[in-house]
Coordinates of C-alpha atoms (C1' of nucleotides) in Angstrom, one line a residue:
Chain A
M7 CA 35.2 -49.0 -24.6
P8 CA 34.1 -49.4 -28.2
H9 CA 32.9 -46.2 -29.8
L10 CA 29.3 -47.2 -30.3
A11 CA 28.8 -48.9 -27.0
L12 CA 26.5 -46.2 -25.4
L13 CA 24.5 -45.8 -28.6
I14 CA 23.9 -49.6 -28.9
R15 CA 23.0 -49.7 -25.2
R16 CA 20.4 -47.1 -25.7
L17 CA 18.9 -48.6 -28.9
R18 CA 18.7 -52.0 -27.2
S19 CA 17.1 -50.7 -24.1
A20 CA 14.3 -49.3 -26.2
T21 CA 13.7 -51.7 -29.1
Q22 CA 14.2 -55.3 -29.9
L23 CA 17.3 -55.7 -31.9
G24 CA 18.5 -59.0 -33.2
E25 CA 22.2 -60.1 -32.9
D26 CA 22.6 -59.5 -36.6
D27 CA 21.2 -56.0 -36.2
I28 CA 23.7 -55.2 -33.4
A29 CA 26.5 -56.8 -35.5
A30 CA 25.6 -54.6 -38.5
V31 CA 25.7 -51.5 -36.3
R32 CA 29.1 -52.6 -34.9
A33 CA 30.4 -53.2 -38.4
L34 CA 29.7 -49.6 -39.5
P35 CA 32.9 -47.9 -40.7
L36 CA 33.6 -45.0 -38.4
Q37 CA 35.8 -42.0 -38.7
V38 CA 36.8 -41.1 -35.2
K39 CA 37.9 -37.6 -34.4
A40 CA 39.0 -35.7 -31.3
V41 CA 37.9 -32.1 -31.3
E42 CA 38.3 -29.0 -29.3
P43 CA 35.6 -27.3 -27.2
E44 CA 33.3 -25.1 -29.3
T45 CA 34.0 -26.9 -32.5
P46 CA 31.1 -26.6 -35.0
I47 CA 30.1 -30.1 -36.1
A48 CA 27.5 -28.8 -38.6
L49 CA 26.1 -25.4 -39.2
E50 CA 22.8 -24.1 -40.4
G51 CA 22.7 -24.5 -44.2
D52 CA 25.3 -27.2 -44.3
R53 CA 24.6 -30.4 -46.2
P54 CA 26.6 -32.9 -44.3
H55 CA 27.6 -36.3 -45.7
A56 CA 27.9 -38.0 -42.4
C57 CA 26.2 -38.3 -39.1
C58 CA 28.0 -37.9 -35.9
I59 CA 27.9 -40.0 -32.7
I60 CA 29.1 -38.4 -29.5
V61 CA 31.6 -40.9 -28.0
N62 CA 32.9 -38.6 -25.4
G63 CA 32.1 -35.0 -24.3
F64 CA 29.1 -32.8 -24.9
A65 CA 27.5 -30.8 -27.6
Y66 CA 24.5 -28.5 -28.1
R67 CA 22.2 -27.6 -30.9
S68 CA 21.4 -23.9 -31.4
K69 CA 19.7 -21.5 -33.7
L70 CA 20.4 -17.8 -34.2
T71 CA 17.9 -15.1 -34.6
E72 CA 18.2 -12.4 -37.2
S73 CA 18.9 -10.0 -34.4
G74 CA 21.8 -12.2 -33.3
K75 CA 20.3 -13.8 -30.3
R76 CA 21.2 -17.5 -29.7
Q77 CA 18.7 -20.1 -28.5
I78 CA 20.1 -23.4 -27.4
L79 CA 17.7 -26.1 -28.4
S80 CA 19.1 -29.1 -26.7
F81 CA 22.2 -30.5 -25.1
H82 CA 23.8 -33.8 -26.2
I83 CA 25.7 -36.4 -24.3
P84 CA 27.7 -39.5 -25.2
G85 CA 25.6 -42.0 -27.1
D86 CA 23.6 -39.4 -28.9
I87 CA 23.4 -38.9 -32.6
P88 CA 22.5 -35.2 -32.6
D89 CA 22.6 -34.8 -36.4
L90 CA 20.7 -37.9 -37.4
Q91 CA 18.3 -35.6 -39.2
S92 CA 20.9 -34.6 -41.8
L93 CA 20.6 -38.1 -43.2
V94 CA 16.9 -37.5 -44.1
L95 CA 16.5 -33.8 -44.3
K96 CA 19.8 -33.1 -46.0
T97 CA 20.1 -29.4 -45.1
M98 CA 20.8 -28.4 -41.5
D99 CA 18.3 -26.0 -40.0
H100 CA 20.4 -25.3 -36.9
D101 CA 23.9 -25.4 -35.6
L102 CA 25.5 -28.3 -33.8
V103 CA 28.6 -27.4 -31.7
T104 CA 30.6 -29.2 -29.1
I105 CA 30.7 -27.8 -25.6
S106 CA 33.7 -29.6 -24.2
A107 CA 36.6 -31.2 -25.9
A108 CA 35.0 -34.3 -27.4
T109 CA 35.5 -37.5 -29.3
L110 CA 33.2 -37.9 -32.2
A111 CA 32.5 -40.9 -34.5
F112 CA 31.3 -40.1 -38.0
I113 CA 29.2 -42.5 -40.0
D114 CA 28.9 -41.8 -43.7
H115 CA 25.4 -41.2 -44.8
A116 CA 25.9 -43.8 -47.5
D117 CA 26.8 -46.5 -45.0
L118 CA 24.0 -45.5 -42.6
S119 CA 21.5 -45.6 -45.5
R120 CA 22.6 -49.0 -46.5
L121 CA 22.3 -50.2 -42.9
I122 CA 18.8 -48.9 -42.7
D123 CA 17.7 -50.4 -46.0
T124 CA 18.9 -53.8 -45.0
H125 CA 18.0 -53.8 -41.3
A126 CA 14.4 -52.7 -40.7
A127 CA 14.8 -53.1 -36.9
V128 CA 17.6 -50.6 -36.9
A129 CA 15.6 -48.2 -39.0
R130 CA 12.8 -48.5 -36.5
A131 CA 15.2 -47.9 -33.6
L132 CA 16.6 -44.8 -35.2
W133 CA 13.1 -43.5 -36.1
R134 CA 12.3 -44.0 -32.4
E135 CA 15.4 -41.9 -31.5
T136 CA 13.9 -39.1 -33.7
M137 CA 10.6 -39.4 -31.9
V138 CA 12.2 -39.1 -28.5
D139 CA 14.1 -36.1 -29.7
A140 CA 10.8 -34.5 -30.7
A141 CA 9.4 -35.4 -27.4
M142 CA 12.2 -33.6 -25.6
F143 CA 11.6 -30.6 -27.8
R144 CA 8.0 -30.6 -26.8
E145 CA 8.9 -30.6 -23.1
R146 CA 11.2 -27.7 -23.8
I147 CA 8.4 -25.8 -25.4
L148 CA 6.4 -26.4 -22.2
N149 CA 9.3 -25.2 -20.2
L150 CA 9.7 -22.0 -22.1
G151 CA 6.0 -21.4 -22.6
V152 CA 4.6 -21.8 -19.1
R153 CA 7.3 -22.3 -16.5
S154 CA 9.1 -19.7 -14.4
A155 CA 12.8 -19.1 -14.6
S156 CA 13.6 -21.3 -11.6
A157 CA 11.3 -24.1 -12.8
R158 CA 12.9 -24.1 -16.2
M159 CA 16.4 -24.3 -14.7
A160 CA 15.5 -27.1 -12.3
H161 CA 13.8 -29.0 -15.1
L162 CA 16.7 -28.8 -17.4
L163 CA 19.2 -30.0 -14.8
V164 CA 17.1 -33.0 -13.8
E165 CA 16.5 -34.0 -17.4
L166 CA 20.3 -34.0 -17.9
R167 CA 20.9 -36.1 -14.9
Q168 CA 18.2 -38.5 -16.0
R169 CA 19.7 -38.8 -19.5
L170 CA 23.2 -39.3 -18.2
A171 CA 21.9 -42.0 -15.9
E172 CA 20.2 -43.7 -18.9
V173 CA 23.5 -44.4 -20.6
G174 CA 25.3 -45.2 -17.3
L175 CA 27.3 -42.0 -17.0
V176 CA 26.0 -41.3 -13.6
E177 CA 24.5 -43.6 -11.0
I178 CA 20.8 -43.4 -11.1
D179 CA 20.6 -41.7 -7.7
D180 CA 23.8 -39.8 -7.8
K181 CA 23.2 -36.2 -6.8
E182 CA 25.9 -34.6 -8.8
Y183 CA 27.3 -34.9 -12.3
R184 CA 30.0 -33.2 -14.4
F185 CA 28.6 -30.9 -17.1
P186 CA 30.6 -28.0 -18.5
I187 CA 28.0 -25.4 -18.8
T188 CA 28.4 -21.7 -18.3
Q189 CA 25.7 -19.4 -16.9
S190 CA 25.6 -17.7 -20.2
A191 CA 24.9 -21.0 -22.1
L192 CA 22.3 -21.8 -19.5
A193 CA 20.7 -18.5 -20.2
D194 CA 20.6 -19.1 -23.9
A195 CA 19.0 -22.5 -23.3
L196 CA 16.4 -21.2 -20.9
G197 CA 15.5 -18.1 -22.7
L198 CA 16.7 -15.9 -19.9
S199 CA 19.4 -13.3 -19.4
T200 CA 22.7 -14.3 -17.8
V201 CA 22.0 -11.8 -15.0
H202 CA 18.8 -13.5 -14.1
V203 CA 20.3 -17.0 -14.4
N204 CA 22.9 -15.9 -12.0
R205 CA 20.2 -14.7 -9.5
V206 CA 18.1 -17.7 -9.8
L207 CA 21.1 -19.9 -9.2
Q208 CA 22.1 -17.9 -6.2
E209 CA 18.6 -18.4 -4.8
F210 CA 18.8 -22.1 -5.3
R211 CA 22.2 -22.2 -3.8
S212 CA 21.1 -20.3 -0.7
Q213 CA 18.1 -22.5 -0.3
R214 CA 20.4 -25.5 -0.6
V215 CA 18.4 -26.9 -3.5
L216 CA 21.1 -27.1 -6.2
D217 CA 24.4 -25.6 -7.1
I218 CA 26.6 -25.4 -10.2
R219 CA 30.2 -24.8 -9.7
K220 CA 33.1 -25.4 -12.0
N221 CA 31.4 -27.8 -14.4
L222 CA 29.9 -29.7 -11.5
V223 CA 26.1 -29.7 -11.2
K224 CA 25.0 -30.6 -7.6
L225 CA 21.4 -31.4 -7.0
I226 CA 21.7 -30.9 -3.3
D227 CA 18.0 -31.7 -2.6
V228 CA 16.9 -33.9 -5.5
E229 CA 13.3 -34.0 -4.4
K230 CA 13.1 -30.2 -4.3
V231 CA 14.7 -29.9 -7.7
V232 CA 12.3 -32.4 -9.2
A233 CA 9.4 -30.5 -7.6
A234 CA 10.6 -27.1 -8.6
G235 CA 11.0 -28.3 -12.2
E236 CA 7.7 -30.3 -12.2
F237 CA 9.9 -33.0 -13.7
D238 CA 8.1 -36.2 -14.8
P239 CA 10.3 -38.4 -17.0
A240 CA 7.4 -39.9 -18.9
Y241 CA 8.3 -37.8 -22.0
L242 CA 11.7 -39.5 -22.3
H243 CA 9.9 -42.8 -23.0
L244 CA 12.6 -44.8 -21.2
I245 CA 10.8 -48.1 -21.0
D246 CA 7.9 -47.6 -23.2
N247 CA 8.3 -50.5 -25.6
S248 CA 8.9 -53.1 -23.0
R249 CA 5.1 -53.3 -22.7
P250 CA 3.1 -54.8 -25.6
G251 CA 1.7 -52.2 -28.1
Chain B
M24 CA -11.6 -36.2 -52.6
P25 CA -10.0 -39.5 -51.4
H26 CA -9.2 -39.3 -47.7
L27 CA -5.5 -39.7 -48.0
A28 CA -5.0 -37.3 -51.0
L29 CA -3.4 -34.5 -49.1
L30 CA -1.1 -36.9 -47.1
I31 CA 0.1 -38.6 -50.3
R32 CA 0.6 -35.3 -51.9
R33 CA 2.9 -34.2 -49.1
L34 CA 4.8 -37.4 -48.9
R35 CA 5.4 -37.4 -52.7
S36 CA 6.5 -33.8 -52.7
A37 CA 9.3 -34.7 -50.3
T38 CA 10.4 -38.2 -51.1
Q39 CA 10.6 -40.5 -54.1
L40 CA 7.7 -42.9 -53.8
G41 CA 7.1 -45.6 -56.4
E42 CA 3.7 -46.4 -57.8
D43 CA 3.6 -49.5 -55.6
D44 CA 4.3 -47.5 -52.5
I45 CA 1.5 -45.1 -53.3
A46 CA -0.8 -48.0 -54.1
A47 CA 0.0 -49.6 -50.8
V48 CA -0.8 -46.4 -48.9
R49 CA -4.0 -46.0 -50.8
A50 CA -4.9 -49.6 -49.9
L51 CA -4.7 -49.0 -46.2
P52 CA -7.9 -49.9 -44.4
L53 CA -9.3 -46.6 -43.0
Q54 CA -11.8 -46.0 -40.3
V55 CA -13.3 -42.6 -41.1
K56 CA -15.0 -40.6 -38.4
A57 CA -16.6 -37.2 -38.2
V58 CA -16.0 -35.5 -34.9
E59 CA -17.1 -32.4 -33.0
P60 CA -15.0 -29.4 -32.2
E61 CA -12.8 -30.0 -29.1
T62 CA -12.9 -33.8 -29.4
P63 CA -9.9 -35.5 -27.8
I64 CA -8.3 -37.8 -30.3
A65 CA -5.7 -39.1 -27.8
L66 CA -4.8 -37.9 -24.3
E67 CA -1.6 -38.0 -22.4
G68 CA -1.0 -41.5 -21.0
D69 CA -3.2 -43.2 -23.7
R70 CA -1.8 -46.1 -25.6
P71 CA -3.7 -45.7 -28.9
H72 CA -4.0 -48.7 -31.4
A73 CA -4.4 -46.5 -34.4
C74 CA -2.9 -43.3 -36.0
C75 CA -5.1 -40.5 -37.2
I76 CA -4.9 -38.6 -40.4
I77 CA -6.7 -35.3 -40.5
V78 CA -8.9 -35.3 -43.6
N79 CA -10.8 -32.2 -42.8
G80 CA -10.6 -29.6 -40.1
F81 CA -7.9 -28.7 -37.6
A82 CA -6.4 -30.0 -34.4
Y83 CA -3.8 -29.1 -31.8
R84 CA -1.3 -30.9 -29.6
S85 CA -1.0 -29.6 -26.0
K86 CA 0.5 -30.4 -22.7
L87 CA -0.7 -29.5 -19.2
T88 CA 1.4 -28.3 -16.4
E89 CA 0.9 -29.5 -12.8
S90 CA -0.4 -26.1 -12.0
G91 CA -3.0 -26.5 -14.7
K92 CA -1.5 -24.2 -17.4
R93 CA -1.9 -25.4 -21.0
Q94 CA 0.8 -25.1 -23.6
I95 CA -0.3 -25.6 -27.1
L96 CA 2.6 -27.4 -28.9
S97 CA 1.5 -27.3 -32.5
F98 CA -1.5 -26.9 -34.7
H99 CA -2.4 -29.5 -37.3
I100 CA -4.1 -29.2 -40.7
P101 CA -5.5 -31.6 -43.2
G102 CA -2.9 -34.1 -44.5
D103 CA -1.1 -34.2 -41.1
I104 CA -0.7 -37.4 -39.0
P105 CA -0.3 -35.7 -35.7
D106 CA -0.1 -38.9 -33.6
L107 CA 2.2 -40.8 -35.8
Q108 CA 4.5 -41.1 -32.7
S109 CA 2.0 -43.4 -31.0
L110 CA 3.0 -46.1 -33.5
V111 CA 6.5 -46.1 -32.2
L112 CA 6.5 -44.7 -28.7
K113 CA 3.2 -46.3 -27.6
T114 CA 2.3 -44.0 -24.8
M115 CA 1.1 -40.5 -25.5
D116 CA 3.1 -37.8 -23.8
H117 CA 0.7 -35.0 -24.7
D118 CA -2.9 -34.4 -25.7
L119 CA -4.2 -34.3 -29.3
V120 CA -7.6 -32.5 -29.7
T121 CA -9.6 -31.2 -32.6
I122 CA -10.2 -27.5 -32.9
S123 CA -13.0 -27.4 -35.4
A124 CA -15.4 -30.1 -36.4
A125 CA -13.2 -32.5 -38.3
T126 CA -13.1 -35.6 -40.4
L127 CA -10.5 -38.1 -39.2
A128 CA -9.2 -41.2 -40.9
F129 CA -7.8 -43.8 -38.5
I130 CA -5.2 -46.4 -39.6
D131 CA -4.6 -49.3 -37.3
H132 CA -1.1 -49.6 -35.9
A133 CA -1.0 -53.2 -37.2
D134 CA -1.7 -52.1 -40.7
L135 CA 0.6 -49.2 -40.6
S136 CA 3.4 -51.4 -39.2
R137 CA 2.9 -53.9 -42.0
L138 CA 3.0 -51.2 -44.6
I139 CA 6.3 -49.9 -43.1
D140 CA 7.9 -53.3 -42.9
T141 CA 7.1 -54.0 -46.6
H142 CA 7.7 -50.6 -48.1
A143 CA 11.0 -49.1 -47.0
A144 CA 10.3 -45.9 -49.0
V145 CA 7.1 -45.3 -47.1
A146 CA 9.0 -45.9 -43.9
R147 CA 11.5 -43.3 -44.9
A148 CA 8.8 -40.8 -45.9
L149 CA 7.2 -41.2 -42.5
W150 CA 10.5 -40.9 -40.7
R151 CA 11.0 -37.7 -42.7
E152 CA 7.6 -36.4 -41.4
T153 CA 8.7 -37.0 -37.9
M154 CA 11.9 -35.0 -38.6
V155 CA 10.0 -32.1 -40.0
D156 CA 7.8 -32.3 -37.0
A157 CA 10.8 -32.0 -34.8
A158 CA 12.1 -29.1 -36.9
M159 CA 8.9 -27.2 -36.4
F160 CA 9.2 -27.8 -32.6
R161 CA 12.7 -26.4 -32.7
E162 CA 11.5 -23.3 -34.5
R163 CA 8.8 -23.0 -31.8
I164 CA 11.5 -23.2 -29.1
L165 CA 13.3 -20.3 -30.9
N166 CA 10.0 -18.4 -30.9
L167 CA 9.3 -18.8 -27.2
G168 CA 12.9 -18.4 -26.1
V169 CA 14.1 -15.3 -27.9
R170 CA 11.3 -13.6 -29.8
S171 CA 8.9 -10.9 -28.5
A172 CA 5.2 -11.4 -28.2
S173 CA 4.4 -9.7 -31.6
A174 CA 7.2 -11.6 -33.4
R175 CA 5.9 -14.9 -32.0
M176 CA 2.4 -14.2 -33.2
A177 CA 3.5 -13.1 -36.6
H178 CA 5.7 -16.1 -37.0
L179 CA 3.0 -18.6 -36.1
L180 CA 0.5 -17.0 -38.5
V181 CA 2.9 -17.0 -41.4
E182 CA 3.9 -20.6 -40.7
L183 CA 0.3 -21.7 -40.8
R184 CA -0.3 -20.0 -44.1
Q185 CA 2.8 -21.6 -45.5
R186 CA 1.7 -25.1 -44.4
L187 CA -1.8 -24.6 -45.7
A188 CA -0.3 -23.6 -49.0
E189 CA 1.9 -26.6 -49.1
V190 CA -1.1 -28.9 -49.2
G191 CA -3.0 -26.6 -51.5
L192 CA -5.5 -25.3 -49.0
V193 CA -4.7 -21.7 -49.8
E194 CA -3.1 -20.2 -52.9
I195 CA 0.5 -19.6 -52.2
D196 CA 0.2 -15.8 -52.2
D197 CA -3.3 -15.6 -50.7
K198 CA -3.3 -13.1 -47.9
E199 CA -6.0 -14.7 -45.9
Y200 CA -7.0 -18.1 -44.7
R201 CA -9.7 -19.6 -42.5
F202 CA -8.5 -20.9 -39.2
P203 CA -10.7 -21.2 -36.2
I204 CA -8.5 -19.9 -33.4
T205 CA -9.5 -18.0 -30.3
Q206 CA -7.3 -15.5 -28.7
S207 CA -7.1 -17.7 -25.7
A208 CA -5.8 -20.6 -27.7
L209 CA -3.4 -18.3 -29.4
A210 CA -2.2 -17.2 -26.0
D211 CA -1.6 -20.8 -24.9
A212 CA 0.3 -21.5 -28.1
L213 CA 2.5 -18.4 -27.8
G214 CA 3.1 -18.6 -24.0
L215 CA 1.3 -15.3 -23.4
S216 CA -1.7 -14.2 -21.5
T217 CA -5.0 -13.6 -23.4
V218 CA -4.9 -10.0 -22.4
H219 CA -1.6 -9.5 -24.0
V220 CA -2.6 -11.4 -27.1
N221 CA -5.5 -9.1 -27.4
R222 CA -3.3 -6.0 -27.2
V223 CA -0.7 -7.2 -29.6
L224 CA -3.4 -8.1 -32.0
Q225 CA -5.0 -4.6 -31.7
E226 CA -1.6 -3.1 -32.4
F227 CA -1.2 -5.2 -35.6
R228 CA -4.7 -4.3 -36.6
S229 CA -4.2 -0.6 -36.2
Q230 CA -0.9 -0.8 -38.1
R231 CA -2.7 -2.6 -40.8
V232 CA -0.3 -5.5 -40.6
L233 CA -2.6 -8.4 -39.8
D234 CA -6.0 -9.1 -38.4
I235 CA -7.9 -12.1 -37.0
R236 CA -11.7 -11.9 -37.1
K237 CA -14.2 -14.7 -36.9
N238 CA -11.9 -17.6 -37.9
L239 CA -10.4 -15.5 -40.7
V240 CA -6.7 -14.7 -40.5
K241 CA -5.8 -11.8 -42.7
L242 CA -2.2 -11.0 -43.4
I243 CA -2.9 -7.5 -44.6
D244 CA 0.7 -6.7 -45.3
V245 CA 2.4 -10.0 -45.8
E246 CA 5.9 -8.6 -46.0
K247 CA 5.5 -6.8 -42.7
V248 CA 4.2 -10.0 -41.1
V249 CA 7.1 -12.0 -42.4
A250 CA 9.6 -9.4 -41.2
A251 CA 7.9 -9.0 -37.8
G252 CA 8.1 -12.8 -37.3
E253 CA 11.5 -13.2 -38.8
F254 CA 10.0 -15.9 -40.8
D255 CA 12.3 -18.0 -43.0
P256 CA 10.6 -21.2 -44.2
A257 CA 13.9 -23.2 -44.4
Y258 CA 13.0 -25.2 -41.3
L259 CA 10.0 -26.6 -43.0
H260 CA 12.3 -28.4 -45.5
L261 CA 9.8 -28.1 -48.3
I262 CA 12.0 -29.0 -51.2
D263 CA 15.0 -30.4 -49.5
N264 CA 15.3 -33.8 -51.1
S265 CA 14.9 -32.7 -54.6
R266 CA 18.5 -31.9 -54.6
P267 CA 21.0 -34.7 -54.4
G268 CA 22.3 -35.7 -51.0
Chain C
dC12 C1' -34.0 -14.0 -25.9
dG13 C1' -31.3 -15.3 -22.3
dA14 C1' -27.0 -17.7 -21.4
dT15 C1' -22.5 -18.7 -22.3
dT16 C1' -18.2 -17.9 -24.6
dA17 C1' -15.0 -14.6 -26.6
dA18 C1' -13.1 -10.1 -26.9
dT19 C1' -11.8 -5.8 -24.8
dT20 C1' -10.4 -2.3 -21.3
dG21 C1' -7.9 0.0 -17.3
dA22 C1' -4.9 0.0 -13.5
dA23 C1' -1.6 -2.1 -10.6
dA24 C1' 1.9 -5.4 -9.9
dT25 C1' 5.9 -8.2 -11.2
dG26 C1' 9.3 -11.3 -13.3
dG27 C1' 12.7 -10.6 -15.8
dT28 C1' 15.8 -7.4 -18.7
dT29 C1' 19.2 -4.0 -19.6
dC30 C1' 23.1 -1.4 -18.6
dA31 C1' 27.2 -0.6 -16.5
dA32 C1' 30.5 -1.7 -13.4
dG33 C1' 33.2 -4.7 -10.5
dT34 C1' 35.1 -9.2 -9.0
dT35 C1' 36.6 -13.7 -9.4
dA36 C1' 38.4 -17.5 -12.0
dT37 C1' 41.0 -19.5 -15.8
dG38 C1' 44.4 -20.0 -18.9
dT39 C1' 48.6 -18.6 -21.4
dG40 C1' 53.0 -16.9 -22.8
dG41 C1' 57.3 -15.4 -21.1
Chain D
dC24 C1' 55.4 -20.0 -11.9
dC25 C1' 54.2 -15.3 -12.2
dA26 C1' 51.8 -11.6 -14.8
dC27 C1' 48.7 -10.5 -17.6
dA28 C1' 44.7 -11.2 -20.6
dT29 C1' 40.4 -13.1 -21.1
dA30 C1' 36.3 -15.3 -19.9
dA31 C1' 33.0 -16.2 -16.3
dC32 C1' 30.5 -14.7 -12.6
dT33 C1' 28.4 -11.2 -9.5
dT34 C1' 26.2 -6.8 -8.1
dG35 C1' 22.9 -2.7 -8.0
dA36 C1' 19.6 0.3 -10.0
dA37 C1' 16.4 1.6 -13.4
dC38 C1' 13.3 0.0 -16.7
dC39 C1' 9.8 -2.4 -19.3
dA40 C1' 7.3 -6.2 -21.5
dT41 C1' 4.0 -8.8 -19.9
dT42 C1' 0.9 -10.6 -16.2
dT43 C1' -2.8 -10.3 -13.1
dC44 C1' -7.1 -8.9 -11.5
dA45 C1' -11.4 -7.4 -12.1
dA46 C1' -14.9 -5.5 -14.9
dT47 C1' -17.3 -4.6 -19.2
dT48 C1' -18.8 -5.2 -23.9
dA49 C1' -19.5 -7.9 -27.9
dA50 C1' -20.5 -12.2 -30.2
dT51 C1' -22.6 -16.7 -30.7
dC52 C1' -25.9 -20.2 -30.1
dG53 C1' -29.6 -23.2 -28.6

DNA sequence: CGATTAATTGAAATGGTTCAAGTTATGTGG
DNA sequence: CCACATAACTTGAACCATTTCAATTAATCG
């Protein structure tokens, strides 16, 4: 599979791209790299000269507090460009790190800039990506601000399944998916302690709602998980632009 | 003062805009409207046909939970385009409401689209706005996920002062600023109960760190507030692009 | 001036944390 | 492939930051 296949698929599903746009994206010079788990792609304060597309594997964005606590801001899956912002904002305001072993494709800022300047539709599509990114952050704020520990966990796990489905990495009504997350990472993403994550998880397990075992997330009773997380995919804006403005 | 003065000031401070770009922005047809406090500008599910620039007054973005709880996602000040996303994502995934009486300038999506298509630098500047927006959401996630009630409050209040200073609405080292926020709104923004906001506020007051009274936010001891909120303005990317990429 | 909204208070309850230990996996070098 | 080291997960008990409930007081406004 070509390295940019998932990205292109996502961009096309959301915006109208002409054949020349697609061709220009495909023609981007890539530097492909295989990396270990827990490899920092870019760290807070860095000024990267390239953006990274996740071809294979997973990554997370995180921020550290002065007192050393880590907040995981988002998880990223194949097809994502998690550091697109470095093209425009120059300095990283958070860390980007792989979770699993991963294949990354780097596009030089210069090349990406040129593409954007010459292909307005691509620029628009990438702007849209940034906006969906922001929308997911907003939902995460809602999660942390008003929802209980169990609701947060359920929400996050359904969102991940939804996003994996979007790029075709799970069937849309598959109940389980592979995702290499530890309870401690989950805790840092949900703003909870590992101990509590463990207990919430046990409760879900015993109620036969969901389970996480060895990198395998099982939504045993999808309806219950969706309900527990109050999950409504509207904020992912999956089909938005298919309707006229 | 022209309606777009603050917006243009912000865009220029961050990106290189040519005279023709500025002129094109200034030439945008505006529909200016004065509105009451608590006026919904756009609600979740709406498909607006215009974007709104805050000329005067304040607004907030919020999201409701199924169980009726409100999370305030962000506050907005003059010069902001808080619903820029409606141009690209079409459907609102949250509410946008004025706090105070406000003056709003609406730009039709069609006009804005045309501007973007013809002026790449403006497109880039607006993309940048979206990215800073996302960066502020990330910081809010950090706030809600790892910081204590008092740290959250301090952080939010310093951020607001910083942003007001950025558009020249307060002097950079002014200790106080007008902002019409109730304790209950503050609670919804910070993911706390009103009762607790009240108590945290009293503690700050008695320690002579900060105070909020009648729409006037006083950072009595700015250093202490900054320290309490672990505030580092890097995420606002104020001067980022002045350095070479 | 009465009515509504915002701020304040106290007491009891709780969701989640912390600490400290133990157990189960996972991976690695010999 | 076993033995050991390390990371991940699990458990119990005490604690505490924050919530909830239910009033009361203070502002604001027509």
